[in-house]
């Protein structure tokens, strides 16, 4: 018998394991309850239904892939281009724990309509967190040229562009982000 998962965090941890093994399609109320060693009805104490469970699991996996944490004392905090590379490498490492999750999830949400609207909103919100992280790194980089953001290029627009390209490179399974890093260096320094 599986040990009982007795908290939302325990349930999400079990769900991450299911996603690693079976993908997001392996998440169902019965499968999760069984893996957690609890009755299916118990899950409703934490999640009102399957859609809420899948959204919570998806957000949890996204957070695990793109670990946002303090980066104090690192070069990435002082060098925007190094921060982009570190974020890319960290996300690639996170993606290796969930084979196929990011590409299939992004493409699935982009193509689907209706009930997936909440998922798309969550994904856009998550991209906003990455953009905020990029803006923070940009503000921390004191080497950025004073005239880097002129002629229609704003800090926010640059952070958005870098975030979009970073995600595209990850979805396409690229091994590195050197062209993006080189572009950032060319624009900023």
mmCIF file of C-alpha atoms in Angstrom:
data_model
loop_
_atom_site.group_PDB
_atom_site.id
_atom_site.type_symbol
_atom_site.label_atom_id
_atom_site.label_comp_id
_atom_site.label_asym_id
_atom_site.label_seq_id
_atom_site.Cartn_x
_atom_site.Cartn_y
_atom_site.Cartn_z
ATOM 1 C CA UNK A 1 0.000 0.000 0.000
ATOM 2 C CA UNK A 2 1.196 3.508 -0.769
ATOM 3 C CA UNK A 3 1.940 5.825 2.147
ATOM 4 C CA UNK A 4 -0.827 8.347 2.666
ATOM 5 C CA UNK A 5 -0.343 11.820 1.255
ATOM 6 C CA UNK A 6 -1.942 14.031 3.890
ATOM 7 C CA UNK A 7 -1.367 17.556 2.608
ATOM 8 C CA UNK A 8 -1.738 19.494 -0.605
ATOM 9 C CA UNK A 9 2.061 19.601 -0.900
ATOM 10 C CA UNK A 10 2.291 15.811 -0.467
ATOM 11 C CA UNK A 11 -0.364 15.310 -3.144
ATOM 12 C CA UNK A 12 1.439 17.636 -5.560
ATOM 13 C CA UNK A 13 4.712 15.807 -4.917
ATOM 14 C CA UNK A 14 3.034 12.512 -5.835
ATOM 15 C CA UNK A 15 1.547 14.195 -8.917
ATOM 16 C CA UNK A 16 4.988 15.403 -10.046
ATOM 17 C CA UNK A 17 6.075 11.762 -9.933
ATOM 18 C CA UNK A 18 3.118 10.751 -12.071
ATOM 19 C CA UNK A 19 3.895 13.508 -14.595
ATOM 20 C CA UNK A 20 7.544 12.385 -14.742
ATOM 21 C CA UNK A 21 6.457 8.805 -15.486
ATOM 22 C CA UNK A 22 3.292 9.236 -17.573
ATOM 23 C CA UNK A 23 3.054 12.877 -18.529
ATOM 24 C CA UNK A 24 0.226 15.225 -17.619
ATOM 25 C CA UNK A 25 -2.282 12.824 -19.181
ATOM 26 C CA UNK A 26 -1.571 10.428 -16.292
ATOM 27 C CA UNK A 27 -3.286 12.775 -13.848
ATOM 28 C CA UNK A 28 -6.800 11.704 -12.875
ATOM 29 C CA UNK A 29 -8.603 11.831 -9.559
ATOM 30 C CA UNK A 30 -8.544 8.033 -9.220
ATOM 31 C CA UNK A 31 -4.898 7.640 -10.264
ATOM 32 C CA UNK A 32 -3.730 10.377 -7.931
ATOM 33 C CA UNK A 33 -5.839 9.139 -5.026
ATOM 34 C CA UNK A 34 -4.503 5.615 -5.491
ATOM 35 C CA UNK A 35 -0.896 6.821 -5.701
ATOM 36 C CA UNK A 36 -1.452 8.934 -2.577
ATOM 37 C CA UNK A 37 -3.022 6.055 -0.636
ATOM 38 C CA UNK A 38 -6.247 7.979 -0.024
ATOM 39 C CA UNK A 39 -9.865 7.691 -1.106
ATOM 40 C CA UNK A 40 -10.750 9.607 -4.289
ATOM 41 C CA UNK A 41 -13.231 11.706 -2.318
ATOM 42 C CA UNK A 42 -10.437 12.941 -0.068
ATOM 43 C CA UNK A 43 -8.855 14.754 -3.025
ATOM 44 C CA UNK A 44 -11.939 16.975 -3.181
ATOM 45 C CA UNK A 45 -10.865 18.441 0.176
ATOM 46 C CA UNK A 46 -7.873 19.921 -1.667
ATOM 47 C CA UNK A 47 -9.098 20.298 -5.265
ATOM 48 C CA UNK A 48 -12.712 20.897 -6.360
ATOM 49 C CA UNK A 49 -12.298 18.681 -9.426
ATOM 50 C CA UNK A 50 -9.967 17.251 -12.029
ATOM 51 C CA UNK A 51 -9.469 20.572 -13.841
ATOM 52 C CA UNK A 52 -8.386 22.265 -10.614
ATOM 53 C CA UNK A 53 -6.052 19.355 -9.865
ATOM 54 C CA UNK A 54 -4.499 19.448 -13.345
ATOM 55 C CA UNK A 55 -4.057 23.235 -13.143
ATOM 56 C CA UNK A 56 -2.388 22.947 -9.731
ATOM 57 C CA UNK A 57 -0.115 20.146 -10.936
ATOM 58 C CA UNK A 58 0.775 22.084 -14.076
ATOM 59 C CA UNK A 59 1.639 25.188 -12.060
ATOM 60 C CA UNK A 60 3.686 23.071 -9.673
ATOM 61 C CA UNK A 61 5.630 21.443 -12.515
ATOM 62 C CA UNK A 62 6.217 24.827 -14.190
ATOM 63 C CA UNK A 63 7.550 26.156 -10.873
ATOM 64 C CA UNK A 64 9.833 23.152 -10.556
ATOM 65 C CA UNK A 65 11.150 23.578 -14.106
ATOM 66 C CA UNK A 66 11.717 27.322 -13.720
ATOM 67 C CA UNK A 67 13.017 27.458 -10.183
ATOM 68 C CA UNK A 68 12.698 31.018 -8.971
ATOM 69 C CA UNK A 69 14.916 31.587 -6.038
ATOM 70 C CA UNK A 70 17.368 34.051 -4.658
ATOM 71 C CA UNK A 71 20.461 34.280 -6.779
ATOM 72 C CA UNK A 72 22.413 36.582 -4.508
ATOM 73 C CA UNK A 73 26.150 36.529 -4.848
ATOM 74 C CA UNK A 74 26.134 35.088 -8.369
ATOM 75 C CA UNK A 75 27.425 36.641 -11.546
ATOM 76 C CA UNK A 76 23.931 36.220 -12.994
ATOM 77 C CA UNK A 77 22.700 38.864 -10.547
ATOM 78 C CA UNK A 78 25.169 41.410 -11.956
ATOM 79 C CA UNK A 79 25.204 40.322 -15.602
ATOM 80 C CA UNK A 80 21.901 40.116 -17.454
ATOM 81 C CA UNK A 81 23.258 37.949 -20.267
ATOM 82 C CA UNK A 82 24.710 35.485 -17.735
ATOM 83 C CA UNK A 83 21.325 35.483 -15.983
ATOM 84 C CA UNK A 84 19.591 34.538 -19.243
ATOM 85 C CA UNK A 85 22.028 31.663 -19.737
ATOM 86 C CA UNK A 86 21.657 30.495 -16.128
ATOM 87 C CA UNK A 87 17.852 30.596 -16.414
ATOM 88 C CA UNK A 88 17.987 28.604 -19.654
ATOM 89 C CA UNK A 89 20.347 25.978 -18.210
ATOM 90 C CA UNK A 90 18.317 25.696 -15.014
ATOM 91 C CA UNK A 91 15.095 25.269 -16.996
ATOM 92 C CA UNK A 92 16.708 22.627 -19.234
ATOM 93 C CA UNK A 93 17.752 20.713 -16.123
ATOM 94 C CA UNK A 94 14.202 21.062 -14.775
ATOM 95 C CA UNK A 95 12.752 19.869 -18.069
ATOM 96 C CA UNK A 96 14.891 16.736 -17.938
ATOM 97 C CA UNK A 97 12.854 15.689 -14.893
ATOM 98 C CA UNK A 98 9.651 15.939 -16.963
ATOM 99 C CA UNK A 99 10.422 14.606 -20.449
ATOM 100 C CA UNK A 100 8.186 16.143 -23.087
ATOM 101 C CA UNK A 101 6.144 18.189 -20.605
ATOM 102 C CA UNK A 102 7.011 21.706 -21.722
ATOM 103 C CA UNK A 103 6.716 21.258 -25.504
ATOM 104 C CA UNK A 104 3.522 19.215 -25.347
ATOM 105 C CA UNK A 105 1.925 21.428 -22.721
ATOM 106 C CA UNK A 106 2.713 24.721 -24.476
ATOM 107 C CA UNK A 107 1.612 23.452 -27.883
ATOM 108 C CA UNK A 108 -1.506 21.805 -26.433
ATOM 109 C CA UNK A 109 -2.600 25.010 -24.721
ATOM 110 C CA UNK A 110 -1.833 27.157 -27.745
ATOM 111 C CA UNK A 111 -3.946 24.967 -30.044
ATOM 112 C CA UNK A 112 -6.897 24.232 -27.789
ATOM 113 C CA UNK A 113 -9.878 26.390 -26.869
ATOM 114 C CA UNK A 114 -12.666 26.375 -24.316
ATOM 115 C CA UNK A 115 -11.863 24.634 -21.038
ATOM 116 C CA UNK A 116 -8.137 25.208 -21.539
ATOM 117 C CA UNK A 117 -8.588 28.976 -21.196
ATOM 118 C CA UNK A 118 -7.646 28.817 -17.503
ATOM 119 C CA UNK A 119 -4.529 26.879 -18.410
ATOM 120 C CA UNK A 120 -3.539 29.462 -21.003
ATOM 121 C CA UNK A 121 -4.126 32.256 -18.506
ATOM 122 C CA UNK A 122 -1.985 30.436 -15.956
ATOM 123 C CA UNK A 123 0.770 29.905 -18.540
ATOM 124 C CA UNK A 124 0.734 33.606 -19.477
ATOM 125 C CA UNK A 125 0.843 34.504 -15.811
ATOM 126 C CA UNK A 126 3.806 32.213 -15.372
ATOM 127 C CA UNK A 127 5.559 33.817 -18.347
ATOM 128 C CA UNK A 128 4.906 37.132 -16.564
ATOM 129 C CA UNK A 129 6.857 35.802 -13.570
ATOM 130 C CA UNK A 130 9.769 34.938 -15.861
ATOM 131 C CA UNK A 131 9.585 38.426 -17.413
ATOM 132 C CA UNK A 132 9.593 39.985 -13.926
ATOM 133 C CA UNK A 133 12.640 37.882 -13.071
ATOM 134 C CA UNK A 134 14.333 39.129 -16.265
ATOM 135 C CA UNK A 135 13.460 42.754 -15.428
ATOM 136 C CA UNK A 136 14.922 42.325 -11.942
ATOM 137 C CA UNK A 137 18.143 40.948 -13.457
ATOM 138 C CA UNK A 138 18.198 43.796 -15.980
ATOM 139 C CA UNK A 139 17.838 46.382 -13.200
ATOM 140 C CA UNK A 140 20.627 44.715 -11.212
ATOM 141 C CA UNK A 141 23.057 44.884 -14.136
ATOM 142 C CA UNK A 142 24.885 48.201 -13.737
ATOM 143 C CA UNK A 143 26.849 47.713 -16.968
ATOM 144 C CA UNK A 144 23.821 48.278 -19.242
ATOM 145 C CA UNK A 145 24.491 51.220 -21.568
ATOM 146 C CA UNK A 146 22.414 54.312 -20.839
ATOM 147 C CA UNK A 147 21.254 54.459 -24.465
ATOM 148 C CA UNK A 148 20.364 50.749 -24.708
ATOM 149 C CA UNK A 149 16.643 51.459 -24.479
ATOM 150 C CA UNK A 150 15.782 54.022 -27.114
ATOM 151 C CA UNK A 151 13.953 54.107 -30.408
ATOM 152 C CA UNK A 152 10.982 52.029 -29.290
ATOM 153 C CA UNK A 153 12.939 49.401 -27.342
ATOM 154 C CA UNK A 154 11.921 49.489 -23.703
ATOM 155 C CA UNK A 155 13.259 47.518 -20.746
ATOM 156 C CA UNK A 156 9.900 45.778 -20.467
ATOM 157 C CA UNK A 157 9.779 45.004 -24.184
ATOM 158 C CA UNK A 158 13.304 43.617 -24.095
ATOM 159 C CA UNK A 159 12.525 41.422 -21.063
ATOM 160 C CA UNK A 160 9.382 40.152 -22.827
ATOM 161 C CA UNK A 161 11.302 39.412 -26.044
ATOM 162 C CA UNK A 162 14.071 37.570 -24.172
ATOM 163 C CA UNK A 163 11.499 35.551 -22.209
ATOM 164 C CA UNK A 164 9.611 34.572 -25.362
ATOM 165 C CA UNK A 165 12.792 33.522 -27.141
ATOM 166 C CA UNK A 166 14.011 31.609 -24.096
ATOM 167 C CA UNK A 167 10.765 29.603 -23.991
ATOM 168 C CA UNK A 168 10.881 28.987 -27.756
ATOM 169 C CA UNK A 169 14.429 27.644 -27.496
ATOM 170 C CA UNK A 170 13.368 25.356 -24.648
ATOM 171 C CA UNK A 171 10.253 24.121 -26.456
ATOM 172 C CA UNK A 172 12.336 23.400 -29.559
ATOM 173 C CA UNK A 173 14.770 21.390 -27.438
ATOM 174 C CA UNK A 174 17.814 23.525 -28.189
ATOM 175 C CA UNK A 175 20.990 22.588 -26.332
ATOM 176 C CA UNK A 176 22.074 26.136 -25.620
ATOM 177 C CA UNK A 177 20.955 29.722 -25.864
ATOM 178 C CA UNK A 178 24.205 31.300 -27.062
ATOM 179 C CA UNK A 179 22.621 33.323 -29.903
ATOM 180 C CA UNK A 180 20.167 34.844 -27.401
ATOM 181 C CA UNK A 181 22.977 35.572 -24.915
ATOM 182 C CA UNK A 182 25.083 37.147 -27.678
ATOM 183 C CA UNK A 183 22.130 39.288 -28.772
ATOM 184 C CA UNK A 184 21.556 40.457 -25.182
ATOM 185 C CA UNK A 185 25.230 41.387 -24.856
ATOM 186 C CA UNK A 186 25.162 43.269 -28.174
ATOM 187 C CA UNK A 187 22.053 45.243 -27.237
ATOM 188 C CA UNK A 188 22.978 46.009 -23.632
ATOM 189 C CA UNK A 189 26.743 46.549 -23.438
#
